[in-house]
CSV table of C-alpha atoms and ligand atoms in Angstrom, one decimal:
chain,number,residue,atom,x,y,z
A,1,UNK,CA,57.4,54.2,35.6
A,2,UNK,CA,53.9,53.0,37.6
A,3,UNK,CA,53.5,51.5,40.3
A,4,UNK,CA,53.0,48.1,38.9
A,5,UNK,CA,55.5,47.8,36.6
A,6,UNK,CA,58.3,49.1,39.8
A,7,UNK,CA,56.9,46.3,42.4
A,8,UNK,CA,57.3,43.8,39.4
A,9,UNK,CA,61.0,44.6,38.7
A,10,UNK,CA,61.5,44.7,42.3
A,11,UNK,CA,59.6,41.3,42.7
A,12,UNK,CA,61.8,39.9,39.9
A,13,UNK,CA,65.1,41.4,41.7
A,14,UNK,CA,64.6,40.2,45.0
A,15,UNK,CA,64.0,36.5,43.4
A,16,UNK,CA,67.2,34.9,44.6
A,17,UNK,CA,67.1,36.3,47.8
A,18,UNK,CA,63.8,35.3,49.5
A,19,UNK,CA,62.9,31.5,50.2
A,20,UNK,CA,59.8,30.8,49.1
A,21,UNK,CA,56.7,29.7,51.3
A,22,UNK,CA,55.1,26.6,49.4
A,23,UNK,CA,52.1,26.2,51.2
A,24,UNK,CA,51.3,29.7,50.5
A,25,UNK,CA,52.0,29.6,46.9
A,26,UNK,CA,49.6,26.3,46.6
A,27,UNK,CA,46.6,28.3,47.6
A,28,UNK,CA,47.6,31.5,45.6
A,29,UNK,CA,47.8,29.1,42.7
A,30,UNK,CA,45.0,27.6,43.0
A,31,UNK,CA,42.7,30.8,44.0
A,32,UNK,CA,44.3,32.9,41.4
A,33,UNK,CA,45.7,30.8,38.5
A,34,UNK,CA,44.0,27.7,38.4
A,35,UNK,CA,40.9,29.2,36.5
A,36,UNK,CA,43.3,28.9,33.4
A,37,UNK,CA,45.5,26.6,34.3
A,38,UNK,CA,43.8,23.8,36.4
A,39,UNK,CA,43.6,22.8,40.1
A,40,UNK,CA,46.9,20.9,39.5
A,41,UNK,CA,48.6,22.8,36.6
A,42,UNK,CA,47.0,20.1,34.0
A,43,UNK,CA,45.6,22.8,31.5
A,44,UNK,CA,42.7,24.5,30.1
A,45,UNK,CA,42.3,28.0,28.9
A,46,UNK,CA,46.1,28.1,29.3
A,47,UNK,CA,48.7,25.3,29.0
A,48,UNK,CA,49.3,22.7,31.2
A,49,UNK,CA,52.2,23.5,33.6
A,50,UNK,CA,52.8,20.5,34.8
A,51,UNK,CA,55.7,19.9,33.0
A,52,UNK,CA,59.5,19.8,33.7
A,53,UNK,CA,60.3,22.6,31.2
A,54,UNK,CA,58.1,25.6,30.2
A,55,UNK,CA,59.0,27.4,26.9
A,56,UNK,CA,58.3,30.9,28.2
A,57,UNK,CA,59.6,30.6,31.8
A,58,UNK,CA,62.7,28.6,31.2
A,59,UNK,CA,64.5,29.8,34.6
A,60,UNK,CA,63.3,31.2,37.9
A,61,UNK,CA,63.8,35.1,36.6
A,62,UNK,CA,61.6,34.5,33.6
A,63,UNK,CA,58.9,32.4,35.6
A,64,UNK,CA,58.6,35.5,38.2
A,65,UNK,CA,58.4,38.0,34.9
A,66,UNK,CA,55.8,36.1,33.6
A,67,UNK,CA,53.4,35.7,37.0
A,68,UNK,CA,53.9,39.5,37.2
A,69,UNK,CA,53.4,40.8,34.0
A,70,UNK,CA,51.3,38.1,32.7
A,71,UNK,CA,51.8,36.8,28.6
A,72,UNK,CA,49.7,39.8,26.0
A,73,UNK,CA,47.4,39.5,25.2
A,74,UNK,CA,45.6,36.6,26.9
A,75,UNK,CA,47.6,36.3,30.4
A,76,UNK,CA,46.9,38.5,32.6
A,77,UNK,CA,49.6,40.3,35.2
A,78,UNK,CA,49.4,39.4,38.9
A,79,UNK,CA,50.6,42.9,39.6
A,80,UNK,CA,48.5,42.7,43.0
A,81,UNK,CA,51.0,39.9,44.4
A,82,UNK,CA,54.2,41.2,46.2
A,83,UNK,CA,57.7,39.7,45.7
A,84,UNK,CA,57.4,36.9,48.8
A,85,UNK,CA,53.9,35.6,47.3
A,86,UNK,CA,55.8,36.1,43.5
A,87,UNK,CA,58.2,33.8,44.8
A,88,UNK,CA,56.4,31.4,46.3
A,89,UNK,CA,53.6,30.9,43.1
A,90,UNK,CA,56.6,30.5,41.7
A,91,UNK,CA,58.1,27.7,43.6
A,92,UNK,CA,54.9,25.6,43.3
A,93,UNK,CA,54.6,26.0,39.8
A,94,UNK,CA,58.2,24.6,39.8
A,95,UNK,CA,56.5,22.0,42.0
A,96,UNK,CA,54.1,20.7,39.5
A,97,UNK,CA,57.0,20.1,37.3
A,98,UNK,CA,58.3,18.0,39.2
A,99,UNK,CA,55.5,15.5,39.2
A,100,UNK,CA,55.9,12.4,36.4
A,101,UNK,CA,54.5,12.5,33.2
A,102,UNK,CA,51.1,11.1,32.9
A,103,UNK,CA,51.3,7.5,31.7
A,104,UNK,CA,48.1,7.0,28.9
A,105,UNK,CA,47.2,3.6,27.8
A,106,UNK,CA,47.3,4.3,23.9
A,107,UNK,CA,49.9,3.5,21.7
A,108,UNK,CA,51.1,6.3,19.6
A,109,UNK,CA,52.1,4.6,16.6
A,110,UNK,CA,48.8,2.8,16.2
A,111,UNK,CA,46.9,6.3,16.8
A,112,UNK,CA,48.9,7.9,14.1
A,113,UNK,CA,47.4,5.9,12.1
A,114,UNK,CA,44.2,6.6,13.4
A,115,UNK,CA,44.5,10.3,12.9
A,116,UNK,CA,44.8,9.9,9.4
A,117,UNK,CA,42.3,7.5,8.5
A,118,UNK,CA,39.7,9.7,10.3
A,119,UNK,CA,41.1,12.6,7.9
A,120,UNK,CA,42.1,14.8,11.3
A,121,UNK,CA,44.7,16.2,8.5
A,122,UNK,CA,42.1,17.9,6.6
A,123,UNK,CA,41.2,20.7,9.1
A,124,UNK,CA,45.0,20.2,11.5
A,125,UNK,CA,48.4,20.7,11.0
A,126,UNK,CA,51.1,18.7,12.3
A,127,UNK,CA,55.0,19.3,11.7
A,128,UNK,CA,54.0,21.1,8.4
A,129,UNK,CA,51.3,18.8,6.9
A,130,UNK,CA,47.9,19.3,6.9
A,131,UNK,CA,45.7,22.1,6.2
A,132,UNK,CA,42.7,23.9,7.3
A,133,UNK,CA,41.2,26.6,10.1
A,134,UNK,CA,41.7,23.9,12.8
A,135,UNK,CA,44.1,25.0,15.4
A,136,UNK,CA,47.6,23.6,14.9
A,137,UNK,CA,48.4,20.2,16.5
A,138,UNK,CA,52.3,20.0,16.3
A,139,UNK,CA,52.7,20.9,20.3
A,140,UNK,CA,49.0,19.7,21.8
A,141,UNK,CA,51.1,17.3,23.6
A,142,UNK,CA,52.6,20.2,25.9
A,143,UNK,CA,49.9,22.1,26.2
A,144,UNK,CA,46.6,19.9,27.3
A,145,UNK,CA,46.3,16.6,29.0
A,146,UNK,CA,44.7,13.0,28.3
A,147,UNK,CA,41.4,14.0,29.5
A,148,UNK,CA,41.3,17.2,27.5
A,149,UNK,CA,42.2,15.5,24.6
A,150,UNK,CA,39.8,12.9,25.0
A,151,UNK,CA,37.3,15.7,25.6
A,152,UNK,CA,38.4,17.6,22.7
A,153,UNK,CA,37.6,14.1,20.3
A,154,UNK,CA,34.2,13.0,21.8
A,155,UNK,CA,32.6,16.5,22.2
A,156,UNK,CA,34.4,18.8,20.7
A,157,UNK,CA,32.0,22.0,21.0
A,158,UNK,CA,32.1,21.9,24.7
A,159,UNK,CA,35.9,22.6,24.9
A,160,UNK,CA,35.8,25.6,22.7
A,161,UNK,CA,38.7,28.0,23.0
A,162,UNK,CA,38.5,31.5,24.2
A,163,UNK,CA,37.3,34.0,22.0
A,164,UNK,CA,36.5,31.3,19.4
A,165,UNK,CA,34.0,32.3,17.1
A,166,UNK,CA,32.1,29.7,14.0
A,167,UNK,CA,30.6,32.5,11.6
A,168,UNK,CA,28.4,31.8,8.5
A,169,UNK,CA,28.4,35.2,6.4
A,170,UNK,CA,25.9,35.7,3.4
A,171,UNK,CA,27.0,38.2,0.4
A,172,UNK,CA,24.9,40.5,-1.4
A,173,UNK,CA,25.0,38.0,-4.6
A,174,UNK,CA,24.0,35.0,-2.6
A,175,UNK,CA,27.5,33.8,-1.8
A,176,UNK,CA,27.7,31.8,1.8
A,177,UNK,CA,30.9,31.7,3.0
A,178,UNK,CA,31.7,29.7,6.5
A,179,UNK,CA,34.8,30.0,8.7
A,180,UNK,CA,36.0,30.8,11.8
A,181,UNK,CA,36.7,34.6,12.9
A,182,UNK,CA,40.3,36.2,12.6
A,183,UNK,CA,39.6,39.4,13.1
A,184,UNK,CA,36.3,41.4,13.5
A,185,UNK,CA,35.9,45.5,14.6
A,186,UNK,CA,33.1,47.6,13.8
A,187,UNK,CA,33.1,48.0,10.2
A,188,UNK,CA,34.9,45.0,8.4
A,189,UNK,CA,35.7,40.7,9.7
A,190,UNK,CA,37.9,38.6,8.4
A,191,UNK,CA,37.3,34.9,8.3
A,192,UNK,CA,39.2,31.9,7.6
A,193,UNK,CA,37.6,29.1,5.9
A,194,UNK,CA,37.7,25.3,5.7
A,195,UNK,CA,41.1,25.4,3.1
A,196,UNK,CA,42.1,28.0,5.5
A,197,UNK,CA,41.5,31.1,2.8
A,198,UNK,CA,41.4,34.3,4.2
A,199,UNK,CA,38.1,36.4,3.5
A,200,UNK,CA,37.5,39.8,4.2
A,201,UNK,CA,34.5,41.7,4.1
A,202,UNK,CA,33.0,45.1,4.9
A,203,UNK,CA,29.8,44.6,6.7
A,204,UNK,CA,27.8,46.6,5.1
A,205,UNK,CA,28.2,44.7,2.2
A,206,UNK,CA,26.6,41.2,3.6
A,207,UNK,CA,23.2,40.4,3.4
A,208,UNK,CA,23.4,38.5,6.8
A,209,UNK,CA,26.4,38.2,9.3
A,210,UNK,CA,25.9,34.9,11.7
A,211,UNK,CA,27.6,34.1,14.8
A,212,UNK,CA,27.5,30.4,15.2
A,213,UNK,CA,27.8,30.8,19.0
A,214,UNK,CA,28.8,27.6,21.1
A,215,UNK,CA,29.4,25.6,17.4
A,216,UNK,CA,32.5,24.3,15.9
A,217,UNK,CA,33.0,23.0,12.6
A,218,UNK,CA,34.9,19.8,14.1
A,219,UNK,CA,32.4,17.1,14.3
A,220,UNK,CA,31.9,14.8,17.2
A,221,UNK,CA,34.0,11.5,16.4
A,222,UNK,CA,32.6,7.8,17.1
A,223,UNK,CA,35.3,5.2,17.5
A,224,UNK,CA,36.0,2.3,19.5
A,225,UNK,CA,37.9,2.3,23.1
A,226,UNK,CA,41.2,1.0,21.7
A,227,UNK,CA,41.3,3.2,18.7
A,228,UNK,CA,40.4,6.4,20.8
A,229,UNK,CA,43.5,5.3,23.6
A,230,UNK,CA,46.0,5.1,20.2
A,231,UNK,CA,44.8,8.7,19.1
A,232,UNK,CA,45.2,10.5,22.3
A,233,UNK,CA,48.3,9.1,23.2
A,234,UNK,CA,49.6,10.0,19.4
A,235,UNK,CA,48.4,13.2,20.0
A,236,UNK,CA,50.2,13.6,24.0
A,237,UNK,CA,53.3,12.3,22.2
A,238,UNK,CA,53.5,15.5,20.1
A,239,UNK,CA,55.7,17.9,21.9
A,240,UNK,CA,57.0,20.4,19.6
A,241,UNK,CA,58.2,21.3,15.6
A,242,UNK,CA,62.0,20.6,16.4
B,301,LIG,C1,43.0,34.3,32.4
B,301,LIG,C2,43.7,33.1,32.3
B,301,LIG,C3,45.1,33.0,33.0
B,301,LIG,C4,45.4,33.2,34.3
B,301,LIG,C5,44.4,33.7,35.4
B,301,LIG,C6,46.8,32.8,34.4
B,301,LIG,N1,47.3,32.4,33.3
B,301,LIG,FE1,49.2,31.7,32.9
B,301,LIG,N2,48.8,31.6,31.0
B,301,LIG,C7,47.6,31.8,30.4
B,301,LIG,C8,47.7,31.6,28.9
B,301,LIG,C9,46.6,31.7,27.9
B,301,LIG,C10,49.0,31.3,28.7
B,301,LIG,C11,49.7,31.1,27.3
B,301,LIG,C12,50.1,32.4,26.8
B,301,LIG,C13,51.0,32.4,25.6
B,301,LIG,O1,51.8,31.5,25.4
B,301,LIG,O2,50.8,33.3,24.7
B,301,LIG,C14,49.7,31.3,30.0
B,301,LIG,C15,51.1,31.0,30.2
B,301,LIG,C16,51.7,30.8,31.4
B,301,LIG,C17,53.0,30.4,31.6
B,301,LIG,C18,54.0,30.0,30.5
B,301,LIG,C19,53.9,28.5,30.2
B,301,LIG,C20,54.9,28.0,29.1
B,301,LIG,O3,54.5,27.0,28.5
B,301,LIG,O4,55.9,28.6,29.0
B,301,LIG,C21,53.2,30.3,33.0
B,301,LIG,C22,54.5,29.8,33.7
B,301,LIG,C23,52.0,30.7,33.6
B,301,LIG,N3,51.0,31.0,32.6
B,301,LIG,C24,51.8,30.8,35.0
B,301,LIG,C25,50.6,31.3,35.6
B,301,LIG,C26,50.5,31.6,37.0
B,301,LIG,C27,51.5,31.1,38.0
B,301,LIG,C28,49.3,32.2,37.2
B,301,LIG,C29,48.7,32.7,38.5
B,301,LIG,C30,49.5,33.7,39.2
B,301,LIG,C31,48.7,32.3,35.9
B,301,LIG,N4,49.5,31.8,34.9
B,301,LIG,C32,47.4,32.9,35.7
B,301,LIG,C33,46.4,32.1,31.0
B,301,LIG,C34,46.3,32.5,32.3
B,302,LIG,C1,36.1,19.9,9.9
B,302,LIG,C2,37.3,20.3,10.6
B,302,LIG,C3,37.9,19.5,11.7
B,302,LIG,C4,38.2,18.1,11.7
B,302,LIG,C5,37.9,17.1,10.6
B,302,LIG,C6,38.8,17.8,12.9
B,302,LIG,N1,39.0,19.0,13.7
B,302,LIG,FE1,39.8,19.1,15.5
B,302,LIG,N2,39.3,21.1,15.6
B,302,LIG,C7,38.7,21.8,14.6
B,302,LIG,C8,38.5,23.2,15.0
B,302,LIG,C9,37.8,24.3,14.2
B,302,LIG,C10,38.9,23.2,16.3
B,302,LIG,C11,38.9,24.5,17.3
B,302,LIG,C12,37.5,24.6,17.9
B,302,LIG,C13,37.2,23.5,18.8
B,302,LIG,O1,37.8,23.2,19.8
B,302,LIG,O2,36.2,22.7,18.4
B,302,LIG,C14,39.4,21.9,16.7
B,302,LIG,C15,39.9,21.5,17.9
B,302,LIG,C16,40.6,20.4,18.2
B,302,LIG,C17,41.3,20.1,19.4
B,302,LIG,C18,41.5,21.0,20.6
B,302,LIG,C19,42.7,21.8,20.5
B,302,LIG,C20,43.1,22.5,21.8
B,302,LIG,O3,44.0,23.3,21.7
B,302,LIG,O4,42.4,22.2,22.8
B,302,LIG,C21,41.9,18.8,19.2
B,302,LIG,C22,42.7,18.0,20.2
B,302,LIG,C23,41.5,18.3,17.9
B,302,LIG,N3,40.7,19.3,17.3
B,302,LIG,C24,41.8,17.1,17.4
B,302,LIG,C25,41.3,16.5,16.3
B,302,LIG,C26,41.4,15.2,15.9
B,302,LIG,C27,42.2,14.1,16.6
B,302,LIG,C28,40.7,15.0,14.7
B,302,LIG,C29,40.4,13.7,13.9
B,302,LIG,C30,39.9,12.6,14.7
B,302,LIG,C31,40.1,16.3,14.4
B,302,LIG,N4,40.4,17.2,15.4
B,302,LIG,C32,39.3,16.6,13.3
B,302,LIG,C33,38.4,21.3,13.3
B,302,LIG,C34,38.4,20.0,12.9
């Protein structure tokens, strides 16, 4: 067994028995996880966490597993931290939880509406309807915060998420095909386009291969104050598919 993957099971053992040091789990979190997850837990390249219940860390044993071993492929192990500064991480993440729900001005109802009479449907999902290569919307609400979501509305292409990729592919008879990367290695990509078909191709079959770095297919929406409160307090109010 290495090294790391002994200090985490110990770190994960010794849980119940060490008390944890707050103060000292404030500045771990915010020197070595706030990068993803915000100064205050609120969300960015990884969800928010501050919330009273977190799907993957539902209990103190599961939160320390996933600080040490990190979530593959995109969260990374803190195998570096040993079982006191496990705990205490741990214990302020708790902490964030623990803060209230942000109130938002919107009104959900209303901003459903919104959503669908600016056609957010054809490129989202939500609870099984919709369609498209836009990421699904069903949770957003647990997983990014009113000014994200504002963000996300207004200027879409400066939130984009990692490894995101816009791709505009030309075939040898002419064909342009647009979509967003699934999966790309040295000799074939796979794209998804706007109806969310999958496309493969070799590479040495296209004519011309484009990264669309820094672009995203979602435009930039225009709508007033009120209407843009309603949407992004429909949008926080969707927490889940159950
Ligand atoms: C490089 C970015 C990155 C860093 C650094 C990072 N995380 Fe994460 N974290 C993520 C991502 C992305 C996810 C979502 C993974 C998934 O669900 O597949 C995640 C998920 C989590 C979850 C589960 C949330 C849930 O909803 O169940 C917890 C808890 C968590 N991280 C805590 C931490 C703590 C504490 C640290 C610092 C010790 C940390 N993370 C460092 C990116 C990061
Ligand atoms: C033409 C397709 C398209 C339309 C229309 C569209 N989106 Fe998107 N949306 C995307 C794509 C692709 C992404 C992922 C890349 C990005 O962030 O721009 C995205 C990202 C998002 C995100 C960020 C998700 C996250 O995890 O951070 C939110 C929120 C969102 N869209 C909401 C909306 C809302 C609300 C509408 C309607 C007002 C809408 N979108 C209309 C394609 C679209």
């Amino acid at each position: 067994m290495s090294k790391w993957i002994l200090s985490g099971l110990v770190a994960i053992n010794a849980i119940a028995q060490v008390a944890p040091d707050l103060p000292a789990g404030k500045k771990i979190f915010e020197s070595q996880c706030a990068l993803c997850h915000g100064q205050t837990g609120t969300g960015g390249r990884g969800p928010s966490l501050n919330r009273p219940k977190l799907a993957k860390a539902p209990d103190d044993e599961s939160l320390g597993k996933v600080i040490s071993f990190g979530i593959e492929p995109e969260m990374p192990g803190s195998w570096q931290l040993n079982t006191r500064e496990v705990i205490s991480v741990a214990a302020y993440v708790r902490s964030l939880g623990a803060i209230p729900p942000e109130v938002l001005p919107g009104d959900a109802a209303r901003g459903e509406r919104v959503y669908q009479s600016k056609g957010c449907g054809g490129c989202h999902v939500v609870a099984g309807k919709g369609e498209g290569y836009g990421p699904e919307l069903s949770d957003i609400g647990t997983r990014r915060n009113g000014a994200h979501l504002r963000q996300a509305i207004l200027k879409p292409a400066t939130l984009l998420p990692e490894g995101f990729l816009y791709v505009a592919v030309v075939t040898q008879a002419g064909a342009t095909v647009r979509g967003i990367r699934v999966n790309e290695d040295s000799f074939n990509i796979q794209i998804k386009d706007a109806r969310g078909q999958f496309h493969s191709f070799g590479k040495a079959e296209l004519k011309e291969l484009r990264k669309l770095r820094g672009e995203t297919p979602m435009p930039s929406f225009e709508m007033s104050a009120a209407e843009l409160d309603d949407l992004v307090a429909y949008l926080a109010s969707l927490k889940g598919k159950s």
